[in-house]
Structure formats: structure tokens, C-alpha cells
Short mmCIF file of C-alpha atoms and ligand atoms in Angstrom, two decimals:
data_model
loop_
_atom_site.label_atom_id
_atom_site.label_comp_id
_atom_site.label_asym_id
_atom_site.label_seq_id
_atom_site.Cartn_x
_atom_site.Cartn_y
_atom_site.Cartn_z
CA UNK S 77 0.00 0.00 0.00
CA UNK S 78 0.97 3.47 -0.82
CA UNK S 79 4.09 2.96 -2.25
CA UNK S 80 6.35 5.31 -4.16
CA UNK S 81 5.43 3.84 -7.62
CA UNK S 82 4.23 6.13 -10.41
CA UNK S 83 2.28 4.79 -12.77
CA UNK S 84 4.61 6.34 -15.75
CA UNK S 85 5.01 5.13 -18.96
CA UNK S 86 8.46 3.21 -18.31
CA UNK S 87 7.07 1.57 -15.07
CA UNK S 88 4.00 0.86 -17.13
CA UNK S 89 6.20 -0.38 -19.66
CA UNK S 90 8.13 -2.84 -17.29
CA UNK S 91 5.62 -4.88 -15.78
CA UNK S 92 3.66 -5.01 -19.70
CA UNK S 93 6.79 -6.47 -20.32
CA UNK S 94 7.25 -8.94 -16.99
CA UNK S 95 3.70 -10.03 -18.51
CA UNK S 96 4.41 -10.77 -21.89
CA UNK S 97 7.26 -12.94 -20.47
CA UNK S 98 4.91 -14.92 -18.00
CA UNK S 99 1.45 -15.82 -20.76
CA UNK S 100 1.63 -15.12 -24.40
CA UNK S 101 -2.32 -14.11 -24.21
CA UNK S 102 -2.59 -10.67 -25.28
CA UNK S 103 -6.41 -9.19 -24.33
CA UNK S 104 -8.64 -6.53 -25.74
CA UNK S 105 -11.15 -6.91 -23.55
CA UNK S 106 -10.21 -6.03 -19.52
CA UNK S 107 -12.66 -7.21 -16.49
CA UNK S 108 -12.76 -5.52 -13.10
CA UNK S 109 -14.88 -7.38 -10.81
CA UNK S 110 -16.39 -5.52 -7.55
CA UNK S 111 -16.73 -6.53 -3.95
CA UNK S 112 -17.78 -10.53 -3.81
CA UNK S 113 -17.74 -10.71 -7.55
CA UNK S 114 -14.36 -12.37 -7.87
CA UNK S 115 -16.31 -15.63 -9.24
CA UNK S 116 -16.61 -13.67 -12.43
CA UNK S 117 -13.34 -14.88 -13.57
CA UNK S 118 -15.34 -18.57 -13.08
CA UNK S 119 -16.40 -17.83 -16.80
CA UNK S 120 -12.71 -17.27 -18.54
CA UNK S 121 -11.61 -20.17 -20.25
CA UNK S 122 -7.95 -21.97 -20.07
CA UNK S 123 -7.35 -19.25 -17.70
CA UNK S 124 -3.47 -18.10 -16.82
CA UNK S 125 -3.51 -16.61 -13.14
CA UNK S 126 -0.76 -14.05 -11.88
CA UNK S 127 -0.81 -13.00 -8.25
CA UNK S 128 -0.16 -9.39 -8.06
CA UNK S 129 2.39 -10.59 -5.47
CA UNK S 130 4.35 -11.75 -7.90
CA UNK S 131 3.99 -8.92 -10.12
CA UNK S 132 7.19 -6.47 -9.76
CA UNK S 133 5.56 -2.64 -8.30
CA UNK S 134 2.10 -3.87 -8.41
CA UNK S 135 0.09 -3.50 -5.06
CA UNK S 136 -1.53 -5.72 -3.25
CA UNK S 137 -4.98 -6.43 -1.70
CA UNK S 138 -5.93 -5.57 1.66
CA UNK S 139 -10.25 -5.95 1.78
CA UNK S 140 -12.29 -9.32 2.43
CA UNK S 141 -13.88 -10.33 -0.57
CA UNK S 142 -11.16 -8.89 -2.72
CA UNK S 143 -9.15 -11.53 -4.09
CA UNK S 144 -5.39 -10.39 -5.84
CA UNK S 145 -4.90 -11.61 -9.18
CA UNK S 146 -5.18 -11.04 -12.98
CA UNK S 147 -6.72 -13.58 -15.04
CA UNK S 148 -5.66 -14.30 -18.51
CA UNK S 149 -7.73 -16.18 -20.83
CA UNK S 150 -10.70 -16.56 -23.19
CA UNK S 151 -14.41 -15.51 -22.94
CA UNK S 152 -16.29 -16.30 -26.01
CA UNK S 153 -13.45 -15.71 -29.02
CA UNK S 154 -11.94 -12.83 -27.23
CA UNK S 155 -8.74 -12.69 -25.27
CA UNK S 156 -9.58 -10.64 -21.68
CA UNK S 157 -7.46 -10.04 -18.78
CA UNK S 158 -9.31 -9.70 -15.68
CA UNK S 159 -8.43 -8.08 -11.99
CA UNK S 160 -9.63 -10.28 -9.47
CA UNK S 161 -9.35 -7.60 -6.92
CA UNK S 162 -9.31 -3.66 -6.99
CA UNK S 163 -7.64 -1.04 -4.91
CA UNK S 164 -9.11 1.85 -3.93
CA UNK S 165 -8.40 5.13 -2.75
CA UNK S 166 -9.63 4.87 1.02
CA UNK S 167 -7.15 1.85 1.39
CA UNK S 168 -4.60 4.21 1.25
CA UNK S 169 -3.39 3.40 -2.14
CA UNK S 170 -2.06 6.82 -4.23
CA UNK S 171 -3.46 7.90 -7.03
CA UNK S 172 -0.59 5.83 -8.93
CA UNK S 173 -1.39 2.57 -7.46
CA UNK S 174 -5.25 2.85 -8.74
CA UNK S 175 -4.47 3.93 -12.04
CA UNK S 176 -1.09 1.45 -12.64
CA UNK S 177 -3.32 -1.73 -13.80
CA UNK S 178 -5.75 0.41 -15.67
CA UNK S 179 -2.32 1.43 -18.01
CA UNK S 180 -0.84 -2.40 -17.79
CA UNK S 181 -4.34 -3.39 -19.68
CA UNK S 182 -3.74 -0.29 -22.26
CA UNK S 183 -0.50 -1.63 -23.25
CA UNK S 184 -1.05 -5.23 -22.95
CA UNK S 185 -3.33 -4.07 -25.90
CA UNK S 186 -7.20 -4.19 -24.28
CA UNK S 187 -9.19 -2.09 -26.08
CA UNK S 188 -12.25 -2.15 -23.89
CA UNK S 189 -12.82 -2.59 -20.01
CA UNK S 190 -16.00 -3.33 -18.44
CA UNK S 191 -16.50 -2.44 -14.74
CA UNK S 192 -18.60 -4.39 -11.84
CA UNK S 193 -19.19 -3.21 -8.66
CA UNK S 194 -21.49 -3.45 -5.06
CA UNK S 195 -23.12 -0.19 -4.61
CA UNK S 196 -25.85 1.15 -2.07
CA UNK S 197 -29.17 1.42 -3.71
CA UNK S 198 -30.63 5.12 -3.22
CA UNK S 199 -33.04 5.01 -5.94
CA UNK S 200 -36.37 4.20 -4.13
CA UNK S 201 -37.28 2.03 -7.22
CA UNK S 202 -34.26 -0.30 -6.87
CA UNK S 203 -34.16 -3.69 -5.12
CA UNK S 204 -31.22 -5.53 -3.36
CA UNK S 205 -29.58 -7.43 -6.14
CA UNK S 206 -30.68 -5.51 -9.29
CA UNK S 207 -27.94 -4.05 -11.68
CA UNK S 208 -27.80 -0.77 -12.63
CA UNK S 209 -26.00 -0.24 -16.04
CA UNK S 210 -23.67 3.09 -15.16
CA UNK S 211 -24.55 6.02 -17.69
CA UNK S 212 -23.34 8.39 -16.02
CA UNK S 213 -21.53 9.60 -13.01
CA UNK S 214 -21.35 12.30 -10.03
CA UNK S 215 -17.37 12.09 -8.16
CA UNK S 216 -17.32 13.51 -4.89
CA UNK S 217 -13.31 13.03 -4.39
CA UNK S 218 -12.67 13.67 -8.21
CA UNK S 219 -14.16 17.25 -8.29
CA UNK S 220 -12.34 17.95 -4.87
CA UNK S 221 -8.58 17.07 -6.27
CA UNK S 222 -8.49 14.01 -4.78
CA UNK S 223 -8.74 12.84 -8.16
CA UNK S 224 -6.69 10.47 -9.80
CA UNK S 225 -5.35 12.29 -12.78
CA UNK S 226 -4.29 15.16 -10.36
CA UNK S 227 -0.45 15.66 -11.07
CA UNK S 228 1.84 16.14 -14.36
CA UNK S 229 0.17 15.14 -16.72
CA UNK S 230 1.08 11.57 -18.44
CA UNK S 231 0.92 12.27 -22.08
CA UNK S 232 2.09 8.75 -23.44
CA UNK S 233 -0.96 8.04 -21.92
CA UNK S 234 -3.38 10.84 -22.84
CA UNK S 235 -4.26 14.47 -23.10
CA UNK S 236 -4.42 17.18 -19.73
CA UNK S 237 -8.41 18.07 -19.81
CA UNK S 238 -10.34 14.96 -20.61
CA UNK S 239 -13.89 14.79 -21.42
CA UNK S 240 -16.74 12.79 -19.20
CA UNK S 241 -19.61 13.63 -21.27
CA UNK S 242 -19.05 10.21 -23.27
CA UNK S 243 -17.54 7.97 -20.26
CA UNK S 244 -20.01 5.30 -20.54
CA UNK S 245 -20.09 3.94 -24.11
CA UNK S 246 -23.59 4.32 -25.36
CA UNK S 247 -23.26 1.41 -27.59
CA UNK S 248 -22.50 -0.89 -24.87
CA UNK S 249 -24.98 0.14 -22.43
CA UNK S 250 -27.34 -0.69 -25.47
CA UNK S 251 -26.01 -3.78 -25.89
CA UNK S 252 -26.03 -4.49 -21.98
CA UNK S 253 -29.61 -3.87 -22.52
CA UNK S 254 -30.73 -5.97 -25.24
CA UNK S 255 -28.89 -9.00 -23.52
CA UNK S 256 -30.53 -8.09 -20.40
CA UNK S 257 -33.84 -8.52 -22.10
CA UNK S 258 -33.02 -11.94 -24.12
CA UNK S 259 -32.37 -13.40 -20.65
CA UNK S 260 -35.35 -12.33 -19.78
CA UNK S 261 -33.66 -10.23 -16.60
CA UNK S 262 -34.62 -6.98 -18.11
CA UNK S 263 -36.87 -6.49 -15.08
CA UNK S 264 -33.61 -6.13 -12.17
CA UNK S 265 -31.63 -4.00 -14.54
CA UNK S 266 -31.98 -0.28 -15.14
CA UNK S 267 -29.16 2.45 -15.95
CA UNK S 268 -28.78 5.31 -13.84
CA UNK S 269 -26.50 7.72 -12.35
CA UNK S 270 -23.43 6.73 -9.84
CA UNK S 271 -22.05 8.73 -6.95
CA UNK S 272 -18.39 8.21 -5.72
CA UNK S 273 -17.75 8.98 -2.74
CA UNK S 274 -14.83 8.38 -0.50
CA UNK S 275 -16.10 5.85 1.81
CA UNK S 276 -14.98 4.06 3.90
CA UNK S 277 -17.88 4.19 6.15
CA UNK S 278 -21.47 3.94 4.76
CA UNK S 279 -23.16 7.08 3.98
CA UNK S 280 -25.81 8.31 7.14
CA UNK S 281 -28.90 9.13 6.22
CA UNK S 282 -28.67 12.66 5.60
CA UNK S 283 -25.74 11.84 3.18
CA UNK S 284 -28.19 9.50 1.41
CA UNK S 285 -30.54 12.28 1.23
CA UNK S 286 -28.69 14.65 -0.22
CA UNK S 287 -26.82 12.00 -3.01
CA UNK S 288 -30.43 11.48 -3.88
CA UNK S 289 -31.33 15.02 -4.30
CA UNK S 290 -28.60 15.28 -6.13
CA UNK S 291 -29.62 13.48 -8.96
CA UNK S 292 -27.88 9.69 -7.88
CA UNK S 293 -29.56 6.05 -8.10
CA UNK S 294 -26.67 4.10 -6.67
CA UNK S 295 -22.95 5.26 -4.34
CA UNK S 296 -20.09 3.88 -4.16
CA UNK S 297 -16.28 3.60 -3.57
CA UNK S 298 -14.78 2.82 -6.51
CA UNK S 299 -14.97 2.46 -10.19
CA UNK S 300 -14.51 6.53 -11.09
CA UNK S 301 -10.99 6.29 -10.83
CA UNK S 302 -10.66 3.32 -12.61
CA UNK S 303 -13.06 4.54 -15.33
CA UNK S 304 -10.95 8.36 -15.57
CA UNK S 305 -7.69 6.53 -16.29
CA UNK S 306 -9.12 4.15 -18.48
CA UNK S 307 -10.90 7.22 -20.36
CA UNK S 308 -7.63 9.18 -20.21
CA UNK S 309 -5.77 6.29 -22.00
CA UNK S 310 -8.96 6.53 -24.76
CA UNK S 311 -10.73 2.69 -23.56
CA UNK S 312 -14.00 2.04 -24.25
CA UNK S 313 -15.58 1.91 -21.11
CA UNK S 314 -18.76 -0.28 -19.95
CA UNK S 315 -19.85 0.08 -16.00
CA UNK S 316 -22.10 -1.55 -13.59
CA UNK S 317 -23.09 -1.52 -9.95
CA UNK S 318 -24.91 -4.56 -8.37
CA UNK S 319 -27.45 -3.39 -5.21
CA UNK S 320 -25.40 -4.64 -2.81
CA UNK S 321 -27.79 -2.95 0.19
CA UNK S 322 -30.55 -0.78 0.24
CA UNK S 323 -29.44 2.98 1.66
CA UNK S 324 -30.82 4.17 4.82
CA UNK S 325 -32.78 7.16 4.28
CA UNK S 326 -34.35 6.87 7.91
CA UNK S 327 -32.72 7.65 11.00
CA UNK S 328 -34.77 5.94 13.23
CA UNK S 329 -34.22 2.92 10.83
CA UNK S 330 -33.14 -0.58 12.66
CA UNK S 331 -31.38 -1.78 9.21
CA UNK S 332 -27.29 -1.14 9.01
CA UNK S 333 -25.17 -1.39 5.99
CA UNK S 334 -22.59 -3.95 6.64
CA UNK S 335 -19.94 -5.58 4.50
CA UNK S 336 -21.30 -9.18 5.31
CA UNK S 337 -24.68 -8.11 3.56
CA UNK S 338 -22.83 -6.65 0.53
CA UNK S 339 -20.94 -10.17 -0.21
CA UNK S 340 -24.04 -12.20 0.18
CA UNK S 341 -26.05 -9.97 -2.30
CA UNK S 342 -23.33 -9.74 -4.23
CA UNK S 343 -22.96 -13.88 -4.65
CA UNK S 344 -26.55 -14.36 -5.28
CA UNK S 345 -26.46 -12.26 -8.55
CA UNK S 346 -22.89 -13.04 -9.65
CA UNK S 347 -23.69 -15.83 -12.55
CA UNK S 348 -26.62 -13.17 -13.80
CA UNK S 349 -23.68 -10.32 -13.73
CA UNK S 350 -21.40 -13.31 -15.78
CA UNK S 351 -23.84 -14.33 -18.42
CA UNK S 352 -24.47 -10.22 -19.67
CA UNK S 353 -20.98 -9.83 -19.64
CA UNK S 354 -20.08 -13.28 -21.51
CA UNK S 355 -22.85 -12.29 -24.14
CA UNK S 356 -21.60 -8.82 -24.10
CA UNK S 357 -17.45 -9.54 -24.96
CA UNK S 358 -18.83 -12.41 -27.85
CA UNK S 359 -21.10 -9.41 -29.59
CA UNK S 360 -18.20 -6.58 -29.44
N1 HPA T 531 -22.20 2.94 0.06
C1 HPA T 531 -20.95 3.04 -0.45
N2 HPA T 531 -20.33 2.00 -1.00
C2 HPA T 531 -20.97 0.83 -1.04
C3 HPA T 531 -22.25 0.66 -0.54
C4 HPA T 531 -22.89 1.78 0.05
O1 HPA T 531 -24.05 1.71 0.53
N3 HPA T 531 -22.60 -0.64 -0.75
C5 HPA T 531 -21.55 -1.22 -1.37
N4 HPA T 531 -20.56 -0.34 -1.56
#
């Protein structure tokens, strides 16, 4: 955690290359899976798995639920890579350390990345375990400078002032969509907006309140970061939260978020989450 490692182009460049020399798999298609969805990688085929402990300046896992590794393989036709494990900010990890694997994927040669992740449902219409197909998103730590592409900018990597208008690929939420319906699971998935924010405790009540008045369906902890660098480096970019818990709008409310309740949900709908994204990387 919070090393000194920049994720630069020639650091970027080294562990590409400590890759290359461990699998000759080369992906286009990168997988982040979210709290408790770790099974995900279940559906990559003759998979080749590389402990980020072994992996020269790479960090390393620290939450329950998170395993550490990247996944090489085969869904469908396509090559993917996949992180079995994510780090975010409020572990203590620098800015570097989230966006290093995002720029290992770019120049292992993926091409698109597609995003899962547990979030708290604030949307009133939104049961535990639906999905909710990310169009669009509000970052409390990103408009604040904690944000991860605070600092010279990388331009191997990409241009100073980005755009976020266009962060979630239409085409792919339409495609997320159609699948959704074929499987006849149209009815638990929706697309709305996601709040970052810095966690790590849950949100009170009056936090909820306002994230809702502000225009969110679902918060979070992660995925913005992830989803700036990738943007930054010009990947296509698909994102979803699973309802992991309901938020607490009332204080006098009994219920509590808790970590054990975000696993379990997030179990239940894993293989749902794995057959929209299998159908998803064979139509790209
Ligand atoms: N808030 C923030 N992050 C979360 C939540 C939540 O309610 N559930 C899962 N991740």
C-alpha cells in the first residue's frame, strides 16, 4: 500500500513487459470485478492466473472479498485479462497505485474494459440485487482534487483536460440492454446515475438524502478512478453496480449497511452479472 510507484510510462512499460514474459495471451477486452464478484473470472476459459504478489511494483490487496490476481484467458473468441481484486483510494493506495493496472491493460493491448461493482441502492425504485447499467456519473473526491489524474500530466498516456460527457459507451450500455432482455432479466436491470464517494464508512442518512437530491440512483467507492484513467488512456468503457444494500434514508431505521450483507447480495447475482458480460465480450 501506498508505495512510491508512479504509474509512468516506463514503469507501465516494465511490468507489460514482466507479462508478456509470463502468458503469451494478449487481451482486448479487460474485467474488473467488484466486492464478492471475484467468481466472475469462473467464466474465462484456459485461464493463466498471476498473483499481483508476484507482479514487480504492483500492489496488493488488503479488503475481504477482494481476491489479488489477474486472469488471462478466453471468454467467447476474445482474449480478456481480468483483476480479481481492486484497490481503492480509502485503502490508502495513491493515485498511482489505482491507475497502474488500468495502463498495464492499455498496453497489454485491451481495447475495452467493463467495470462491476457493489453499490448502495438510493433510488427508491431499486431492489437488493438488481444491476444498474452506469450512464453516467457524479465524483465527490474527483471534483475535490483528490482525483486520480491530479499531477503532471502523463501524455504517453493521454491528453491534460479529458472529457466525461461520453464515459459510458452508449453502444454498450445498449447492448447491456438488449442482452438483459433476451435473458429475460430486463426487469432487475436499469441504468442510472453513480455517486463516488470516498467511503470508507457507509453514507448516514442525511448523506443519502442529499446524493439522492442530487440526482444519484446508486454510491459507491470505486470504479470513477478506474473509469478516468481508463478514459484518459482513450478505452471504451462499460460500468455496472450490483445493489449490494438498500441505503438508509431513515434515522430511526433498525437496518445497518454492513460488509457481510454486501458479499451475500453480491454472490446471489454473480452468474446473472457473468452471463451479460459473456454475451456482451462475444457481440463486441
Ligand atoms: N455505500 C458506499 N459504497 C458501497 C455501498 C454503500 O451503501 N454498498 C456497497 N458499496
Amino acid at each position: 500500500m501506498s508505495s512510491n510507484v508512479k504509474a509512468d510510462y516506463s514503469t507501465v512499460s516494465a511490468i507489460a513487459k514482466f507479462i508478456r514474459a509470463r502468458t503469451s495471451i494478449k487481451p482486448e477486452v479487460g474485467i474488473i470485478c467488484g466486492s464478492g464478484l471475484g467468481k466472475l473470472a469462473d467464466s474465462v476459459k484456459n485461464p493463466v492466473v498471476i498473483k499481483y504478489e508476484e507482479i514487480p511494483n504492483f500492489p496488493r490487496v488488503t479488503v475481504d472479498g477482494h481476491q489479488g490476481n489477474l486472469v488471462f484467458g478466453t471468454i467467447g473468441t476474445k482474449n480478456v485479462v481480468m483483476m480479481q481484486g481492486r484497490f481503492h483510494m480509502y485503502e490508502g493506495y495513491s493515485r498511482h497505485e489505482v491507475a497502474l493496472p488500468i495502463r498495464l491493460m492499455k498496453l497489454l493491448g485491451v481495447t475495452t474494459l467493463l467495470v462491476s461493482n457493489a453499490a448502495g441502492g438510493l433510488n427508491a425504485n431499486y431492489k437488493l440485487g438488481d444491476l444498474v447499467i452506469i450512464k453516467d456519473h457524479i465524483s465527490f473526491p474527483g471534483l475535490s482534487l483528490n482525483n486520480v489524474l491530479v499531477g503532471a500530466n502523463d501524455a504517453d498516456f493521454g491528453v491534460r483536460f479529458i472529457a466525461t460527457s461520453d464515459a459510458y459507451s452508449t453502444d454498450l450500455r445498449q447492448l447491456a440492454l438488449s442482452i438483459a432482455k433476451e435473458q429475460n432479466v430486463a426487469d432487475i436491470v436499469h441504468q442510472g446515475v453513480y455517486v463516488h464517494v470516498g467511503g470508507p464508512n457507509y453514507e448516514s442518512p442525511a448523506e443519502c438524502k442529499m446524493l439522492r437530491m442530487l440526482g444519484a440512483d446508486v454510491v459507491g467507492m470505486s470504479t470513477v478512478p478506474e473509469v478516468l484513467i481508463a478514459r484518459h488512456c482513450d478505452l471504451k468503457v462499460f460500468a455496472v453496480s450490483l445493489v449490494t444494500n438498500i441505503s438508509i434514508l431513515n434515522e430511526e431505521s433498525k437496518e445497518k449497511a454492513n460488509h457481510e450483507e454486501v458479499l451475500s447480495t453480491a454472490a446471489i447475482r454473480t452468474i446473472t452479472l457473468q452471463k451479460i458480460f459473456e454475451e456482451m465480450i462475444k457481440r463486441m
